[in-house]
Amino acid sequence: MPFSKDSDQVGMRKALEEAYKSYNEGGIPIGAVLLQSNGTILGTGHNERIQKSSATLHGEISALENAGRLKPEVYRDCTMYTTLSMCTGAILLYKIPRLVIGENVNFMGSEELLKSNDVDIIVLDDEECKSLMKRFIAEKPQDWNEDIGEV
Amino acid sequence: MPFSKDSDQVGMRKALEEAYKSYNEGGIPIGAVLLQSNGTILGTGHNERIQKSSATLHGEISALENAGRLKPEVYRDCTMYTTLSMCTGAILLYKIPRLVIGENVNFMGSEELLKSNDVDIIVLDDEECKSLMKRFIAEKPQDWNEDIGEV
């Protein structure tokens, strides 16, 4: 697929914009973008726990939900960009072949499980993703623990 | 936890009601219920792919979404009932310790992954769950394939 370092920067920038949008709404700053290999953005979204009292609209789920119903083959031609990875099951269900992750320092998703299912994973270790998330966790630790199911 | 064979039958009956409700709306007949050990129903739901053009509201996700925001410890005192298992990641994220599955003949979820994470799994092999699902798959194979990401 013709994804490149440049298109990955564009995809992650858009995901980060979603994360900032959520932060500015008082929400958890995780954003995601579903991008087709021809450059079409199919869906964008961000964590909606606080904004919509949602227990399931994490970043990637939100982007998938906003993309609406797609034919199964479309997902197989996509990359998911997320500032932080959490929605392993959805990536595997739809057989999305590439996942670009902003950072995995504040939270590590199930990268090994994804890799063992042949998902191509790129971790950008992006400073902006890390610092935005770190700031939120310091400000609202309880909301963050709720989001990751930690007591 | 004081879950029993009797309460499991009640939980699955309620999940099956949700599945029928979806079927009667023209949707995919998978229903789910999140039940606390004291018998409180925290959330019920069914697959909303067709009804809401949703790519993420599978049965269990729908029940979790309708339950709203819960404290992380609440999930650890729950059983999820689903006529058919699909939402492994959400069960693991929230550390729901018990999963009662109506049937795994028409579709097999990631039972091994759940078991290896200490989720207690009970498969009822329920005839009504099987026949309702089988009927839907025969009637609308394309919608079903879309739901499970099969080309």
Coordinates of C-alpha atoms in Angstrom, one line a residue, chain A residues 49-58 60-62 64-65 68-73 75-76 86 89 93-95 107 113 142-143 145-151, chain B residues 49-58 60-62 64-65 68-73 75-76 86 89 93-95 107 113 142-143 145-151:
Chain A
R49 CA -16.3 9.0 27.7
I50 CA -16.9 12.4 29.3
Q51 CA -18.6 14.2 26.5
K52 CA -21.3 11.5 25.9
S53 CA -21.0 9.5 29.1
S54 CA -19.9 6.7 26.8
A55 CA -18.2 3.5 28.1
T56 CA -17.4 2.3 24.6
L57 CA -16.5 5.3 22.4
H58 CA -12.7 5.2 22.8
E60 CA -10.5 4.2 17.5
I61 CA -14.0 3.0 18.1
S62 CA -15.2 6.5 17.7
L64 CA -14.9 3.5 13.2
E65 CA -18.3 4.5 14.3
G68 CA -20.4 4.3 9.3
R69 CA -21.0 1.0 7.6
L70 CA -18.3 0.0 5.2
K71 CA -17.8 -3.0 3.0
P72 CA -15.4 -5.5 4.7
E73 CA -12.8 -5.1 1.9
Y75 CA -11.0 -1.9 6.0
R76 CA -8.3 -4.1 4.5
M86 CA -6.6 0.7 23.0
G89 CA -10.4 -6.2 19.1
L93 CA -12.3 -7.9 13.7
Y94 CA -12.1 -5.7 10.7
K95 CA -8.6 -6.9 9.6
F107 CA -0.6 3.3 28.0
L113 CA -1.5 -9.7 20.0
Q142 CA -9.9 9.2 38.1
D143 CA -11.4 9.6 34.6
N145 CA -8.5 5.0 35.4
E146 CA -12.2 4.6 34.6
D147 CA -11.3 4.7 30.9
I148 CA -8.8 1.8 31.2
G149 CA -10.8 -0.1 33.7
E150 CA -8.4 0.3 36.6
V151 CA -9.6 0.4 40.2
Chain B
R49 CA -25.5 -2.3 12.6
I50 CA -28.6 -2.1 10.5
Q51 CA -30.9 0.0 12.8
K52 CA -28.3 2.7 13.4
S53 CA -25.8 2.1 10.6
S54 CA -23.3 1.4 13.3
A55 CA -20.1 -0.4 12.7
T56 CA -19.3 -0.8 16.4
L57 CA -22.6 -1.4 18.3
H58 CA -22.4 -5.2 18.5
E60 CA -22.1 -6.7 24.1
I61 CA -20.8 -3.2 23.1
S62 CA -24.4 -2.1 23.0
L64 CA -22.0 -1.7 27.8
E65 CA -22.9 1.5 26.1
G68 CA -23.3 4.2 30.7
R69 CA -20.2 5.1 32.8
L70 CA -19.6 2.7 35.6
K71 CA -16.9 2.6 38.2
P72 CA -14.2 0.1 37.2
E73 CA -14.9 -2.1 40.3
Y75 CA -17.6 -4.5 36.1
R76 CA -15.6 -6.9 38.2
M86 CA -17.9 -11.1 19.7
G89 CA -11.6 -6.8 23.9
L93 CA -10.6 -4.1 29.2
Y94 CA -13.2 -4.0 31.9
K95 CA -12.1 -7.2 33.5
F107 CA -19.8 -17.9 15.2
L113 CA -8.0 -15.6 24.7
Q142 CA -24.3 -10.1 3.2
D143 CA -25.2 -8.1 6.4
N145 CA -20.5 -11.0 6.6
E146 CA -20.2 -7.3 7.0
D147 CA -20.8 -7.6 10.8
I148 CA -17.9 -10.1 11.2
G149 CA -15.6 -8.4 8.6
E150 CA -15.7 -11.2 6.1
V151 CA -15.3 -10.4 2.4

